[in-house]
């Protein structure tokens, strides 16, 4: 008797709970990947749902077990991946080692989410942050509750879609401070933690980058290695010192032609700072010295829209 009363309630409640969990998990997955990948993935999921509905409605009559397998297994897979993304440790934090302490950060803004929602920087140390607006709406990045060591607010300008800006700031007090986009303060939020600790040897973070710097000796001062794939640089923000010779190696791990060229500045020898166009699997090392401080864009001449970054000369 009790089963007859409970089953009509438990079954629809369980189905509703599974649907809600599936939707939340799917959203977690889509938010965790690049915008282009998310669009394709969402389209594939929608197509799969329609195909299953057509097969169930118009196809030959199937057993209950087959119908459950066609629906429950994909749903369970999406839920499992979504739960893993929700509970996994943040990228860059090792087991028992604490989060990486960064001095270079590339923050990607889309509509309406930041790619990095939590990162740690050292106190009394210049931090270079690039905001890259890959959305269509206006976005900016601003730290609340603290000013830079120069007394000015820590903020970028409002950027239109496709624009980017690099700022350098120093925070003189430790603590945890919120940051946000002033246009979307409810959705685009995060926190920056300032600690009394040395920066990581290869500090940096990028949109969609899940792996931290590999273990081993830090690169020598003035040495930069940039890996090109189709169509992306692994580093979109590079800092060097003025009047110091820099050795830069471009490693083309893609299949298309790629190069790296710094715009709006020349080396002390008066020549352009650039590599040659490299075929897939090729590498080239160049040496240059820049006497002028400032921020200069760099691009791949073959793919200037997708493959770009900023060289900061301090």
PDB file of N, CA, C and O in Angstrom, residues 243-246 265-274 286-292:
ATOM      1  N   UNK A 243      66.462  47.361 -22.735  1.00  0.00           N
ATOM      2  CA  UNK A 243      67.924  47.352 -22.883  1.00  0.00           C
ATOM      3  C   UNK A 243      68.558  46.041 -22.432  1.00  0.00           C
ATOM      4  O   UNK A 243      69.745  46.004 -22.095  1.00  0.00           O
ATOM      5  N   UNK A 244      67.783  44.977 -22.397  1.00  0.00           N
ATOM      6  CA  UNK A 244      68.324  43.654 -22.076  1.00  0.00           C
ATOM      7  C   UNK A 244      68.105  42.733 -23.267  1.00  0.00           C
ATOM      8  O   UNK A 244      66.992  42.652 -23.796  1.00  0.00           O
ATOM      9  N   UNK A 245      69.148  42.046 -23.694  1.00  0.00           N
ATOM     10  CA  UNK A 245      69.012  41.152 -24.841  1.00  0.00           C
ATOM     11  C   UNK A 245      68.051  40.004 -24.508  1.00  0.00           C
ATOM     12  O   UNK A 245      68.157  39.376 -23.449  1.00  0.00           O
ATOM     13  N   UNK A 246      67.146  39.756 -25.417  1.00  0.00           N
ATOM     14  CA  UNK A 246      66.135  38.716 -25.236  1.00  0.00           C
ATOM     15  C   UNK A 246      66.346  37.644 -26.297  1.00  0.00           C
ATOM     16  O   UNK A 246      66.572  37.953 -27.474  1.00  0.00           O
ATOM     17  N   UNK A 265      57.364  48.763 -32.852  1.00  0.00           N
ATOM     18  CA  UNK A 265      58.658  48.999 -32.227  1.00  0.00           C
ATOM     19  C   UNK A 265      59.709  48.175 -32.968  1.00  0.00           C
ATOM     20  O   UNK A 265      59.405  47.126 -33.525  1.00  0.00           O
ATOM     21  N   UNK A 266      60.940  48.708 -32.984  1.00  0.00           N
ATOM     22  CA  UNK A 266      62.050  47.983 -33.590  1.00  0.00           C
ATOM     23  C   UNK A 266      63.104  47.691 -32.530  1.00  0.00           C
ATOM     24  O   UNK A 266      63.120  48.312 -31.458  1.00  0.00           O
ATOM     25  N   UNK A 267      63.986  46.758 -32.827  1.00  0.00           N
ATOM     26  CA  UNK A 267      65.095  46.483 -31.938  1.00  0.00           C
ATOM     27  C   UNK A 267      66.099  47.626 -31.962  1.00  0.00           C
ATOM     28  O   UNK A 267      66.035  48.525 -32.811  1.00  0.00           O
ATOM     29  N   UNK A 268      67.047  47.592 -31.049  1.00  0.00           N
ATOM     30  CA  UNK A 268      68.066  48.652 -30.980  1.00  0.00           C
ATOM     31  C   UNK A 268      68.892  48.713 -32.253  1.00  0.00           C
ATOM     32  O   UNK A 268      69.487  49.754 -32.560  1.00  0.00           O
ATOM     33  N   UNK A 269      68.920  47.610 -33.011  1.00  0.00           N
ATOM     34  CA  UNK A 269      69.673  47.593 -34.266  1.00  0.00           C
ATOM     35  C   UNK A 269      68.873  48.183 -35.421  1.00  0.00           C
ATOM     36  O   UNK A 269      69.340  48.217 -36.561  1.00  0.00           O
ATOM     37  N   UNK A 270      67.649  48.645 -35.129  1.00  0.00           N
ATOM     38  CA  UNK A 270      66.815  49.254 -36.159  1.00  0.00           C
ATOM     39  C   UNK A 270      66.036  48.273 -36.995  1.00  0.00           C
ATOM     40  O   UNK A 270      65.294  48.668 -37.905  1.00  0.00           O
ATOM     41  N   UNK A 271      66.169  46.976 -36.699  1.00  0.00           N
ATOM     42  CA  UNK A 271      65.470  45.956 -37.479  1.00  0.00           C
ATOM     43  C   UNK A 271      64.156  45.561 -36.803  1.00  0.00           C
ATOM     44  O   UNK A 271      64.002  45.719 -35.599  1.00  0.00           O
ATOM     45  N   UNK A 272      63.229  45.037 -37.619  1.00  0.00           N
ATOM     46  CA  UNK A 272      61.970  44.541 -37.082  1.00  0.00           C
ATOM     47  C   UNK A 272      62.223  43.338 -36.179  1.00  0.00           C
ATOM     48  O   UNK A 272      63.117  42.527 -36.440  1.00  0.00           O
ATOM     49  N   UNK A 273      61.411  43.234 -35.121  1.00  0.00           N
ATOM     50  CA  UNK A 273      61.500  42.095 -34.206  1.00  0.00           C
ATOM     51  C   UNK A 273      60.525  41.047 -34.707  1.00  0.00           C
ATOM     52  O   UNK A 273      59.307  41.135 -34.483  1.00  0.00           O
ATOM     53  N   UNK A 274      61.037  40.046 -35.408  1.00  0.00           N
ATOM     54  CA  UNK A 274      60.151  39.044 -35.999  1.00  0.00           C
ATOM     55  C   UNK A 274      60.926  37.789 -36.362  1.00  0.00           C
ATOM     56  O   UNK A 274      62.136  37.832 -36.587  1.00  0.00           O
ATOM     57  N   UNK A 286      65.416  33.853 -32.276  1.00  0.00           N
ATOM     58  CA  UNK A 286      65.932  35.175 -32.628  1.00  0.00           C
ATOM     59  C   UNK A 286      66.387  35.880 -31.352  1.00  0.00           C
ATOM     60  O   UNK A 286      65.942  35.541 -30.250  1.00  0.00           O
ATOM     61  N   UNK A 287      67.285  36.850 -31.525  1.00  0.00           N
ATOM     62  CA  UNK A 287      67.745  37.657 -30.398  1.00  0.00           C
ATOM     63  C   UNK A 287      67.504  39.119 -30.726  1.00  0.00           C
ATOM     64  O   UNK A 287      67.741  39.557 -31.862  1.00  0.00           O
ATOM     65  N   UNK A 288      67.023  39.876 -29.727  1.00  0.00           N
ATOM     66  CA  UNK A 288      66.762  41.287 -29.959  1.00  0.00           C
ATOM     67  C   UNK A 288      66.851  42.042 -28.632  1.00  0.00           C
ATOM     68  O   UNK A 288      66.772  41.454 -27.549  1.00  0.00           O
ATOM     69  N   UNK A 289      67.014  43.343 -28.743  1.00  0.00           N
ATOM     70  CA  UNK A 289      67.033  44.236 -27.578  1.00  0.00           C
ATOM     71  C   UNK A 289      66.142  45.430 -27.900  1.00  0.00           C
ATOM     72  O   UNK A 289      66.279  46.029 -28.979  1.00  0.00           O
ATOM     73  N   UNK A 290      65.221  45.758 -26.997  1.00  0.00           N
ATOM     74  CA  UNK A 290      64.332  46.900 -27.185  1.00  0.00           C
ATOM     75  C   UNK A 290      64.666  47.941 -26.114  1.00  0.00           C
ATOM     76  O   UNK A 290      64.702  47.623 -24.920  1.00  0.00           O
ATOM     77  N   UNK A 291      64.918  49.168 -26.544  1.00  0.00           N
ATOM     78  CA  UNK A 291      65.309  50.222 -25.610  1.00  0.00           C
ATOM     79  C   UNK A 291      64.113  51.009 -25.082  1.00  0.00           C
ATOM     80  O   UNK A 291      64.212  51.685 -24.055  1.00  0.00           O
ATOM     81  N   UNK A 292      62.987  50.908 -25.769  1.00  0.00           N
ATOM     82  CA  UNK A 292      61.813  51.723 -25.433  1.00  0.00           C
ATOM     83  C   UNK A 292      60.849  50.937 -24.542  1.00  0.00           C
ATOM     84  O   UNK A 292      60.479  49.809 -24.860  1.00  0.00           O
TER      85      UNK A 292
END
